[in-house]
mmCIF file with all atom_site columns, C-alpha atoms in Angstrom:
data_model
loop_
_atom_site.group_PDB
_atom_site.id
_atom_site.type_symbol
_atom_site.label_atom_id
_atom_site.label_alt_id
_atom_site.label_comp_id
_atom_site.label_asym_id
_atom_site.label_entity_id
_atom_site.label_seq_id
_atom_site.pdbx_PDB_ins_code
_atom_site.Cartn_x
_atom_site.Cartn_y
_atom_site.Cartn_z
_atom_site.occupancy
_atom_site.B_iso_or_equiv
_atom_site.pdbx_formal_charge
_atom_site.auth_seq_id
_atom_site.auth_comp_id
_atom_site.auth_asym_id
_atom_site.auth_atom_id
_atom_site.pdbx_PDB_model_num
ATOM 1   C CA . UNK A 1 1   ? 0.405   -61.234 73.809 1.00 36.00 ? 1   UNK A CA 1
ATOM 2   C CA . UNK A 1 2   ? 2.524   -61.109 76.874 1.00 37.00 ? 2   UNK A CA 1
ATOM 3   C CA . UNK A 1 3   ? 5.259   -63.771 77.172 1.00 37.00 ? 3   UNK A CA 1
ATOM 4   C CA . UNK A 1 4   ? 4.613   -64.395 80.824 1.00 39.00 ? 4   UNK A CA 1
ATOM 5   C CA . UNK A 1 5   ? 1.324   -66.272 81.759 1.00 38.00 ? 5   UNK A CA 1
ATOM 6   C CA . UNK A 1 6   ? -0.736  -64.306 84.096 1.00 39.00 ? 6   UNK A CA 1
ATOM 7   C CA . UNK A 1 7   ? 0.959   -60.974 83.183 1.00 38.00 ? 7   UNK A CA 1
ATOM 8   C CA . UNK A 1 8   ? -1.579  -58.108 82.957 1.00 43.00 ? 8   UNK A CA 1
ATOM 9   C CA . UNK A 1 9   ? -0.899  -55.770 79.986 1.00 42.00 ? 9   UNK A CA 1
ATOM 10  C CA . UNK A 1 10  ? -0.450  -52.208 81.331 1.00 43.00 ? 10  UNK A CA 1
ATOM 11  C CA . UNK A 1 11  ? -1.756  -49.004 79.862 1.00 46.00 ? 11  UNK A CA 1
ATOM 12  C CA . UNK A 1 12  ? 1.632   -48.075 78.977 1.00 44.00 ? 12  UNK A CA 1
ATOM 13  C CA . UNK A 1 13  ? 2.392   -51.311 77.186 1.00 43.00 ? 13  UNK A CA 1
ATOM 14  C CA . UNK A 1 14  ? -0.863  -50.986 75.054 1.00 46.00 ? 14  UNK A CA 1
ATOM 15  C CA . UNK A 1 15  ? 0.026   -47.277 74.110 1.00 46.00 ? 15  UNK A CA 1
ATOM 16  C CA . UNK A 1 16  ? 3.565   -48.298 73.138 1.00 39.00 ? 16  UNK A CA 1
ATOM 17  C CA . UNK A 1 17  ? 2.191   -51.090 70.840 1.00 43.00 ? 17  UNK A CA 1
ATOM 18  C CA . UNK A 1 18  ? -0.238  -48.632 69.297 1.00 44.00 ? 18  UNK A CA 1
ATOM 19  C CA . UNK A 1 19  ? 2.351   -45.983 68.676 1.00 40.00 ? 19  UNK A CA 1
ATOM 20  C CA . UNK A 1 20  ? 4.854   -48.579 67.124 1.00 37.00 ? 20  UNK A CA 1
ATOM 21  C CA . UNK A 1 21  ? 2.084   -49.894 64.979 1.00 40.00 ? 21  UNK A CA 1
ATOM 22  C CA . UNK A 1 22  ? 1.071   -46.455 63.692 1.00 41.00 ? 22  UNK A CA 1
ATOM 23  C CA . UNK A 1 23  ? 4.702   -45.289 62.815 1.00 38.00 ? 23  UNK A CA 1
ATOM 24  C CA . UNK A 1 24  ? 5.497   -44.440 59.347 1.00 42.00 ? 24  UNK A CA 1
ATOM 25  C CA . UNK A 1 25  ? 8.845   -45.858 58.533 1.00 36.00 ? 25  UNK A CA 1
ATOM 26  C CA . UNK A 1 26  ? 10.942  -44.918 55.343 1.00 40.00 ? 26  UNK A CA 1
ATOM 27  C CA . UNK A 1 27  ? 9.673   -46.956 52.323 1.00 41.00 ? 27  UNK A CA 1
ATOM 28  C CA . UNK A 1 28  ? 6.300   -47.855 53.740 1.00 39.00 ? 28  UNK A CA 1
ATOM 29  C CA . UNK A 1 29  ? 3.579   -47.478 51.196 1.00 39.00 ? 29  UNK A CA 1
ATOM 30  C CA . UNK A 1 30  ? 0.549   -48.930 53.008 1.00 40.00 ? 30  UNK A CA 1
ATOM 31  C CA . UNK A 1 31  ? -0.874  -48.580 56.536 1.00 41.00 ? 31  UNK A CA 1
ATOM 32  C CA . UNK A 1 32  ? -3.624  -50.802 58.005 1.00 43.00 ? 32  UNK A CA 1
ATOM 33  C CA . UNK A 1 33  ? -4.625  -51.946 54.641 1.00 46.00 ? 33  UNK A CA 1
ATOM 34  C CA . UNK A 1 34  ? -4.571  -48.507 52.799 1.00 45.00 ? 34  UNK A CA 1
ATOM 35  C CA . UNK A 1 35  ? -2.073  -47.028 50.416 1.00 42.00 ? 35  UNK A CA 1
ATOM 36  C CA . UNK A 1 36  ? -0.285  -43.630 51.360 1.00 46.00 ? 36  UNK A CA 1
ATOM 37  C CA . UNK A 1 37  ? -2.949  -42.000 49.073 1.00 46.00 ? 37  UNK A CA 1
ATOM 38  C CA . UNK A 1 38  ? -5.733  -43.521 51.201 1.00 50.00 ? 38  UNK A CA 1
ATOM 39  C CA . UNK A 1 39  ? -6.819  -46.011 48.651 1.00 47.00 ? 39  UNK A CA 1
ATOM 40  C CA . UNK A 1 40  ? -7.784  -49.575 49.687 1.00 47.00 ? 40  UNK A CA 1
ATOM 41  C CA . UNK A 1 41  ? -5.126  -52.084 48.883 1.00 45.00 ? 41  UNK A CA 1
ATOM 42  C CA . UNK A 1 42  ? -6.697  -54.672 46.439 1.00 48.00 ? 42  UNK A CA 1
ATOM 43  C CA . UNK A 1 43  ? -4.952  -57.626 48.275 1.00 47.00 ? 43  UNK A CA 1
ATOM 44  C CA . UNK A 1 44  ? -6.623  -56.675 51.414 1.00 53.00 ? 44  UNK A CA 1
ATOM 45  C CA . UNK A 1 45  ? -10.045 -56.212 49.936 1.00 53.00 ? 45  UNK A CA 1
ATOM 46  C CA . UNK A 1 46  ? -9.938  -59.884 48.335 1.00 60.00 ? 46  UNK A CA 1
ATOM 47  C CA . UNK A 1 47  ? -8.759  -61.176 51.649 1.00 61.00 ? 47  UNK A CA 1
ATOM 48  C CA . UNK A 1 48  ? -11.508 -59.546 53.510 1.00 65.00 ? 48  UNK A CA 1
ATOM 49  C CA . UNK A 1 49  ? -14.026 -60.770 51.031 1.00 60.00 ? 49  UNK A CA 1
ATOM 50  C CA . UNK A 1 50  ? -12.790 -64.370 51.439 1.00 55.00 ? 50  UNK A CA 1
ATOM 51  C CA . UNK A 1 51  ? -13.095 -63.992 55.356 1.00 65.00 ? 51  UNK A CA 1
ATOM 52  C CA . UNK A 1 52  ? -16.682 -62.720 54.933 1.00 64.00 ? 52  UNK A CA 1
ATOM 53  C CA . UNK A 1 53  ? -17.626 -65.574 52.632 1.00 63.00 ? 53  UNK A CA 1
ATOM 54  C CA . UNK A 1 54  ? -15.873 -68.227 54.905 1.00 61.00 ? 54  UNK A CA 1
ATOM 55  C CA . UNK A 1 55  ? -17.560 -66.718 58.032 1.00 67.00 ? 55  UNK A CA 1
ATOM 56  C CA . UNK A 1 56  ? -21.121 -67.006 56.291 1.00 67.00 ? 56  UNK A CA 1
ATOM 57  C CA . UNK A 1 57  ? -20.594 -70.432 55.198 1.00 70.00 ? 57  UNK A CA 1
ATOM 58  C CA . UNK A 1 58  ? -19.400 -71.598 58.527 1.00 84.00 ? 58  UNK A CA 1
ATOM 59  C CA . UNK A 1 59  ? -22.144 -69.914 60.336 1.00 86.00 ? 59  UNK A CA 1
ATOM 60  C CA . UNK A 1 60  ? -24.680 -72.271 58.402 1.00 87.00 ? 60  UNK A CA 1
ATOM 61  C CA . UNK A 1 61  ? -22.847 -75.367 59.531 1.00 93.00 ? 61  UNK A CA 1
ATOM 62  C CA . UNK A 1 62  ? -22.319 -74.791 63.168 1.00 94.00 ? 62  UNK A CA 1
ATOM 63  C CA . UNK A 1 63  ? -24.338 -76.562 65.658 1.00 95.00 ? 63  UNK A CA 1
ATOM 64  C CA . UNK A 1 64  ? -25.805 -80.162 66.411 1.00 96.00 ? 64  UNK A CA 1
ATOM 65  C CA . UNK A 1 65  ? -27.200 -82.134 63.624 1.00 96.00 ? 65  UNK A CA 1
ATOM 66  C CA . UNK A 1 66  ? -29.094 -85.374 63.436 1.00 95.00 ? 66  UNK A CA 1
ATOM 67  C CA . UNK A 1 67  ? -29.413 -87.988 60.374 1.00 93.00 ? 67  UNK A CA 1
ATOM 68  C CA . UNK A 1 68  ? -32.347 -90.101 59.534 1.00 88.00 ? 68  UNK A CA 1
ATOM 69  C CA . UNK A 1 69  ? -30.870 -93.063 61.221 1.00 85.00 ? 69  UNK A CA 1
ATOM 70  C CA . UNK A 1 70  ? -30.629 -91.258 64.464 1.00 85.00 ? 70  UNK A CA 1
ATOM 71  C CA . UNK A 1 71  ? -26.959 -90.320 64.412 1.00 89.00 ? 71  UNK A CA 1
ATOM 72  C CA . UNK A 1 72  ? -26.066 -87.104 65.878 1.00 93.00 ? 72  UNK A CA 1
ATOM 73  C CA . UNK A 1 73  ? -22.950 -84.942 65.464 1.00 95.00 ? 73  UNK A CA 1
ATOM 74  C CA . UNK A 1 74  ? -21.862 -81.456 66.389 1.00 96.00 ? 74  UNK A CA 1
ATOM 75  C CA . UNK A 1 75  ? -19.703 -78.881 64.268 1.00 96.00 ? 75  UNK A CA 1
ATOM 76  C CA . UNK A 1 76  ? -17.882 -76.072 66.128 1.00 95.00 ? 76  UNK A CA 1
ATOM 77  C CA . UNK A 1 77  ? -15.265 -73.661 65.293 1.00 92.00 ? 77  UNK A CA 1
ATOM 78  C CA . UNK A 1 78  ? -11.797 -74.899 65.373 1.00 91.00 ? 78  UNK A CA 1
ATOM 79  C CA . UNK A 1 79  ? -8.520  -73.327 65.338 1.00 89.00 ? 79  UNK A CA 1
ATOM 80  C CA . UNK A 1 80  ? -7.752  -70.899 62.353 1.00 86.00 ? 80  UNK A CA 1
ATOM 81  C CA . UNK A 1 81  ? -10.107 -71.625 59.545 1.00 86.00 ? 81  UNK A CA 1
ATOM 82  C CA . UNK A 1 82  ? -11.171 -75.129 60.500 1.00 92.00 ? 82  UNK A CA 1
ATOM 83  C CA . UNK A 1 83  ? -14.265 -76.717 61.900 1.00 95.00 ? 83  UNK A CA 1
ATOM 84  C CA . UNK A 1 84  ? -14.331 -79.374 64.673 1.00 96.00 ? 84  UNK A CA 1
ATOM 85  C CA . UNK A 1 85  ? -16.511 -82.482 63.811 1.00 96.00 ? 85  UNK A CA 1
ATOM 86  C CA . UNK A 1 86  ? -17.484 -84.625 66.863 1.00 96.00 ? 86  UNK A CA 1
ATOM 87  C CA . UNK A 1 87  ? -19.888 -87.628 66.819 1.00 93.00 ? 87  UNK A CA 1
ATOM 88  C CA . UNK A 1 88  ? -20.284 -89.638 70.133 1.00 85.00 ? 88  UNK A CA 1
ATOM 89  C CA . UNK A 1 89  ? -23.004 -91.921 69.768 1.00 76.00 ? 89  UNK A CA 1
ATOM 90  C CA . UNK A 1 90  ? -21.762 -95.271 71.224 1.00 75.00 ? 90  UNK A CA 1
ATOM 91  C CA . UNK A 1 91  ? -19.339 -96.170 74.071 1.00 76.00 ? 91  UNK A CA 1
ATOM 92  C CA . UNK A 1 92  ? -16.939 -97.679 71.415 1.00 81.00 ? 92  UNK A CA 1
ATOM 93  C CA . UNK A 1 93  ? -17.080 -94.712 69.186 1.00 87.00 ? 93  UNK A CA 1
ATOM 94  C CA . UNK A 1 94  ? -16.152 -91.141 69.463 1.00 93.00 ? 94  UNK A CA 1
ATOM 95  C CA . UNK A 1 95  ? -15.359 -89.647 65.974 1.00 94.00 ? 95  UNK A CA 1
ATOM 96  C CA . UNK A 1 96  ? -13.580 -86.407 65.563 1.00 95.00 ? 96  UNK A CA 1
ATOM 97  C CA . UNK A 1 97  ? -12.309 -84.412 62.606 1.00 96.00 ? 97  UNK A CA 1
ATOM 98  C CA . UNK A 1 98  ? -10.698 -81.073 61.955 1.00 96.00 ? 98  UNK A CA 1
ATOM 99  C CA . UNK A 1 99  ? -12.557 -79.925 58.721 1.00 96.00 ? 99  UNK A CA 1
ATOM 100 C CA . UNK A 1 100 ? -10.819 -77.699 56.226 1.00 94.00 ? 100 UNK A CA 1
ATOM 101 C CA . UNK A 1 101 ? -12.536 -76.078 53.263 1.00 92.00 ? 101 UNK A CA 1
ATOM 102 C CA . UNK A 1 102 ? -11.772 -77.771 49.934 1.00 92.00 ? 102 UNK A CA 1
ATOM 103 C CA . UNK A 1 103 ? -13.666 -75.874 47.213 1.00 90.00 ? 103 UNK A CA 1
ATOM 104 C CA . UNK A 1 104 ? -17.404 -76.419 48.042 1.00 89.00 ? 104 UNK A CA 1
ATOM 105 C CA . UNK A 1 105 ? -16.860 -78.935 50.585 1.00 93.00 ? 105 UNK A CA 1
ATOM 106 C CA . UNK A 1 106 ? -15.197 -79.122 54.152 1.00 95.00 ? 106 UNK A CA 1
ATOM 107 C CA . UNK A 1 107 ? -13.137 -82.274 54.455 1.00 96.00 ? 107 UNK A CA 1
ATOM 108 C CA . UNK A 1 108 ? -10.956 -84.113 56.923 1.00 96.00 ? 108 UNK A CA 1
ATOM 109 C CA . UNK A 1 109 ? -9.609  -87.407 58.020 1.00 97.00 ? 109 UNK A CA 1
ATOM 110 C CA . UNK A 1 110 ? -11.696 -88.960 60.673 1.00 96.00 ? 110 UNK A CA 1
ATOM 111 C CA . UNK A 1 111 ? -10.383 -90.472 63.946 1.00 95.00 ? 111 UNK A CA 1
ATOM 112 C CA . UNK A 1 112 ? -12.120 -92.722 66.553 1.00 94.00 ? 112 UNK A CA 1
ATOM 113 C CA . UNK A 1 113 ? -10.785 -91.271 69.772 1.00 93.00 ? 113 UNK A CA 1
ATOM 114 C CA . UNK A 1 114 ? -11.578 -94.264 71.913 1.00 92.00 ? 114 UNK A CA 1
ATOM 115 C CA . UNK A 1 115 ? -8.833  -96.306 70.217 1.00 93.00 ? 115 UNK A CA 1
ATOM 116 C CA . UNK A 1 116 ? -7.062  -93.498 68.286 1.00 92.00 ? 116 UNK A CA 1
ATOM 117 C CA . UNK A 1 117 ? -7.662  -95.142 64.977 1.00 94.00 ? 117 UNK A CA 1
ATOM 118 C CA . UNK A 1 118 ? -8.051  -93.414 61.568 1.00 95.00 ? 118 UNK A CA 1
ATOM 119 C CA . UNK A 1 119 ? -11.374 -94.570 60.198 1.00 95.00 ? 119 UNK A CA 1
ATOM 120 C CA . UNK A 1 120 ? -11.540 -92.738 56.780 1.00 96.00 ? 120 UNK A CA 1
ATOM 121 C CA . UNK A 1 121 ? -12.414 -89.360 55.275 1.00 97.00 ? 121 UNK A CA 1
ATOM 122 C CA . UNK A 1 122 ? -15.402 -87.182 55.736 1.00 96.00 ? 122 UNK A CA 1
ATOM 123 C CA . UNK A 1 123 ? -16.706 -84.611 53.447 1.00 96.00 ? 123 UNK A CA 1
ATOM 124 C CA . UNK A 1 124 ? -19.709 -82.143 54.206 1.00 96.00 ? 124 UNK A CA 1
ATOM 125 C CA . UNK A 1 125 ? -21.504 -79.385 52.709 1.00 93.00 ? 125 UNK A CA 1
ATOM 126 C CA . UNK A 1 126 ? -24.729 -77.366 53.261 1.00 92.00 ? 126 UNK A CA 1
ATOM 127 C CA . UNK A 1 127 ? -27.656 -78.223 50.939 1.00 92.00 ? 127 UNK A CA 1
ATOM 128 C CA . UNK A 1 128 ? -30.736 -76.272 51.755 1.00 91.00 ? 128 UNK A CA 1
ATOM 129 C CA . UNK A 1 129 ? -31.622 -76.719 55.507 1.00 91.00 ? 129 UNK A CA 1
ATOM 130 C CA . UNK A 1 130 ? -29.559 -79.923 55.656 1.00 94.00 ? 130 UNK A CA 1
ATOM 131 C CA . UNK A 1 131 ? -25.980 -80.766 55.768 1.00 95.00 ? 131 UNK A CA 1
ATOM 132 C CA . UNK A 1 132 ? -24.846 -83.684 53.313 1.00 95.00 ? 132 UNK A CA 1
ATOM 133 C CA . UNK A 1 133 ? -21.996 -85.895 54.583 1.00 95.00 ? 133 UNK A CA 1
ATOM 134 C CA . UNK A 1 134 ? -20.056 -88.289 52.442 1.00 96.00 ? 134 UNK A CA 1
ATOM 135 C CA . UNK A 1 135 ? -17.496 -90.906 53.687 1.00 94.00 ? 135 UNK A CA 1
ATOM 136 C CA . UNK A 1 136 ? -14.536 -92.372 52.074 1.00 95.00 ? 136 UNK A CA 1
ATOM 137 C CA . UNK A 1 137 ? -12.986 -95.640 53.482 1.00 94.00 ? 137 UNK A CA 1
ATOM 138 C CA . UNK A 1 138 ? -9.403  -95.630 54.838 1.00 93.00 ? 138 UNK A CA 1
ATOM 139 C CA . UNK A 1 139 ? -7.785  -97.480 52.059 1.00 92.00 ? 139 UNK A CA 1
ATOM 140 C CA . UNK A 1 140 ? -5.630  -96.263 49.231 1.00 89.00 ? 140 UNK A CA 1
ATOM 141 C CA . UNK A 1 141 ? -7.457  -94.814 46.130 1.00 91.00 ? 141 UNK A CA 1
ATOM 142 C CA . UNK A 1 142 ? -10.797 -95.378 47.837 1.00 94.00 ? 142 UNK A CA 1
ATOM 143 C CA . UNK A 1 143 ? -13.775 -93.314 46.210 1.00 94.00 ? 143 UNK A CA 1
ATOM 144 C CA . UNK A 1 144 ? -16.083 -91.189 48.099 1.00 94.00 ? 144 UNK A CA 1
ATOM 145 C CA . UNK A 1 145 ? -19.357 -92.928 48.841 1.00 94.00 ? 145 UNK A CA 1
ATOM 146 C CA . UNK A 1 146 ? -21.856 -91.841 46.033 1.00 91.00 ? 146 UNK A CA 1
ATOM 147 C CA . UNK A 1 147 ? -24.826 -91.458 48.395 1.00 91.00 ? 147 UNK A CA 1
ATOM 148 C CA . UNK A 1 148 ? -24.455 -88.576 50.814 1.00 93.00 ? 148 UNK A CA 1
ATOM 149 C CA . UNK A 1 149 ? -26.272 -88.822 54.338 1.00 94.00 ? 149 UNK A CA 1
ATOM 150 C CA . UNK A 1 150 ? -28.506 -85.837 55.017 1.00 96.00 ? 150 UNK A CA 1
ATOM 151 C CA . UNK A 1 151 ? -28.867 -84.415 58.487 1.00 96.00 ? 151 UNK A CA 1
ATOM 152 C CA . UNK A 1 152 ? -31.067 -81.729 59.789 1.00 95.00 ? 152 UNK A CA 1
ATOM 153 C CA . UNK A 1 153 ? -30.461 -79.202 62.718 1.00 94.00 ? 153 UNK A CA 1
ATOM 154 C CA . UNK A 1 154 ? -31.314 -80.520 66.131 1.00 92.00 ? 154 UNK A CA 1
ATOM 155 C CA . UNK A 1 155 ? -34.128 -78.368 67.656 1.00 76.00 ? 155 UNK A CA 1
#
């Protein structure tokens, strides 16, 4: 990206970037994820598979969700490989978290943005048509609550 805000990249700059990116330098053995012989590089294949799997898992989590108790929250794409969690049901409570994948779950510390207080940890995963959420209190060595709270996608 250009270093100057508002700078429009010219055709010549784009062509220059393309030519540098496609230049073979001495000692290069792979180009754009392929070996010099045209074989796919295994490291890139596994990274691509992980990216595809992550994208599929994330797609099923995005949107607005509602619990049986009437709570509503939204999950949206965050920076990098994170998801944003936002729950704003009450005037004194606006919970947010930046969820990161941890095995089969997405987990994060939760902050109440109204008073900028850490309120605990959240863990979610998709189960059938629902999302299950678990909470862990903000104290040392706290265990995850044993019962998850189901939520269904809002219509």
